[in-house]
Short mmCIF file of C-alpha atoms in Angstrom, two decimals:
data_model
loop_
_atom_site.label_atom_id
_atom_site.label_comp_id
_atom_site.label_asym_id
_atom_site.label_seq_id
_atom_site.Cartn_x
_atom_site.Cartn_y
_atom_site.Cartn_z
CA MET A 3 -17.88 -17.10 2.34
CA LEU A 4 -17.22 -13.73 0.82
CA LYS A 5 -15.00 -13.76 -2.11
CA VAL A 6 -13.57 -10.59 -2.24
CA LEU A 7 -10.81 -9.16 -5.14
CA VAL A 8 -9.24 -5.71 -4.15
CA ALA A 9 -7.16 -4.04 -7.13
CA CYS A 10 -4.94 -1.14 -7.76
CA GLY A 11 -3.11 0.24 -10.70
CA CYS A 12 -0.26 -2.23 -10.57
CA GLY A 13 -1.60 -4.74 -8.02
CA MET A 14 1.24 -4.23 -5.67
CA GLY A 15 1.52 -1.92 -2.83
CA SER A 16 -1.83 -0.31 -2.42
CA SER A 17 -3.77 -3.41 -3.21
CA GLN A 18 -1.49 -5.42 -0.54
CA LEU A 19 -2.44 -2.70 2.11
CA LEU A 20 -6.21 -2.45 1.06
CA LYS A 21 -6.22 -6.21 1.28
CA MET A 22 -5.17 -6.19 4.99
CA ASN A 23 -7.64 -3.69 5.66
CA CYS A 24 -10.38 -5.23 3.93
CA ALA A 25 -9.80 -8.41 5.78
CA ASN A 26 -9.78 -6.68 8.97
CA VAL A 27 -13.16 -5.06 8.66
CA LEU A 28 -14.97 -7.90 7.34
CA LYS A 29 -13.69 -10.03 10.13
CA LYS A 30 -14.72 -6.83 12.64
CA LEU A 31 -17.99 -7.16 10.99
CA GLY A 32 -18.21 -11.12 11.41
CA ILE A 33 -18.22 -11.68 7.55
CA GLU A 34 -16.24 -14.80 6.65
CA ASN A 35 -14.31 -13.90 3.72
CA THR A 36 -11.35 -14.66 1.48
CA VAL A 37 -9.51 -11.82 0.06
CA HIS A 38 -7.14 -11.40 -3.03
CA HIS A 39 -5.14 -8.57 -4.54
CA THR A 40 -4.13 -7.85 -7.84
CA SER A 41 -3.87 -5.10 -10.62
CA ILE A 42 -6.53 -3.75 -12.38
CA ASP A 43 -6.25 -5.22 -15.39
CA GLU A 44 -6.37 -8.86 -14.13
CA ALA A 45 -9.30 -7.88 -11.89
CA LYS A 46 -11.18 -6.88 -15.00
CA SER A 47 -10.83 -10.53 -16.56
CA THR A 48 -11.47 -12.49 -12.96
CA ALA A 49 -14.24 -10.06 -11.61
CA HIS A 50 -16.58 -12.59 -12.42
CA ASP A 51 -15.18 -15.31 -10.12
CA TYR A 52 -15.52 -12.78 -7.02
CA ASP A 53 -18.49 -11.90 -4.86
CA LEU A 54 -17.08 -8.49 -4.14
CA ILE A 55 -14.72 -6.15 -5.94
CA VAL A 56 -13.27 -3.39 -4.06
CA VAL A 57 -11.10 -0.46 -5.94
CA GLY A 58 -10.50 3.15 -5.95
CA GLU A 59 -13.66 5.13 -7.09
CA ASN A 60 -11.72 6.11 -10.24
CA PHE A 61 -11.54 2.47 -11.48
CA VAL A 62 -15.03 1.73 -10.91
CA ASP A 63 -15.93 2.28 -14.34
CA SER A 64 -13.44 -0.01 -15.74
CA PHE A 65 -15.41 -2.82 -14.82
CA LYS A 66 -18.17 -4.35 -17.56
CA LEU A 67 -19.87 -7.01 -15.61
CA LYS A 68 -22.09 -9.37 -17.42
CA GLU A 69 -25.72 -8.81 -17.16
CA GLY A 70 -27.37 -10.70 -14.20
CA SER A 71 -23.75 -10.62 -12.50
CA LYS A 72 -24.11 -11.21 -8.80
CA THR A 73 -20.62 -9.45 -8.22
CA LYS A 74 -20.93 -5.96 -6.52
CA ILE A 75 -18.12 -3.22 -6.98
CA ILE A 76 -17.50 -0.83 -4.09
CA GLY A 77 -15.49 2.40 -4.99
CA LEU A 78 -13.37 4.23 -2.39
CA LYS A 79 -12.28 7.63 -2.25
CA ASN A 80 -9.29 6.80 -0.02
CA LEU A 81 -8.30 3.02 -0.06
CA MET A 82 -6.73 3.09 3.25
CA ASN A 83 -9.74 4.30 5.21
CA LYS A 84 -11.44 1.66 6.97
CA LYS A 85 -14.33 3.43 8.19
CA GLU A 86 -15.12 4.38 4.60
CA LEU A 87 -14.89 0.88 3.57
CA GLU A 88 -16.88 -0.45 6.34
CA GLU A 89 -19.46 2.18 5.50
CA LYS A 90 -19.72 1.12 1.85
CA LEU A 91 -19.92 -2.45 3.03
CA ARG A 92 -23.00 -1.75 5.00
CA GLU A 93 -24.53 0.28 2.25
CA GLY A 94 -23.88 -2.44 -0.17
CA GLY A 95 -25.90 -4.88 2.19
CA PHE A 96 -22.91 -6.97 3.05
CA ALA A 97 -23.29 -6.06 6.93
CA ASN A 98 -26.09 -4.88 9.32
#
């Protein structure tokens, strides 16, 4: 099961919508998942507990993962664009 964390600045509106979109795209791709949403600040401190972090492109550099971490980060230009998310998941090796 893929553990996913989605985050936005405050962890409320955008991340909730992104959570729904992410769950839908992963389901479409046949990937069993759990998706949680939060703020960027909280995501930075809990990133190591997840397989995948999905955030806006502007937040990708906020994460400092430990060397050897298996957690991957996907940055999106448009948080609501399901096609972009699907493409990035495929590029990241999460789907064929």
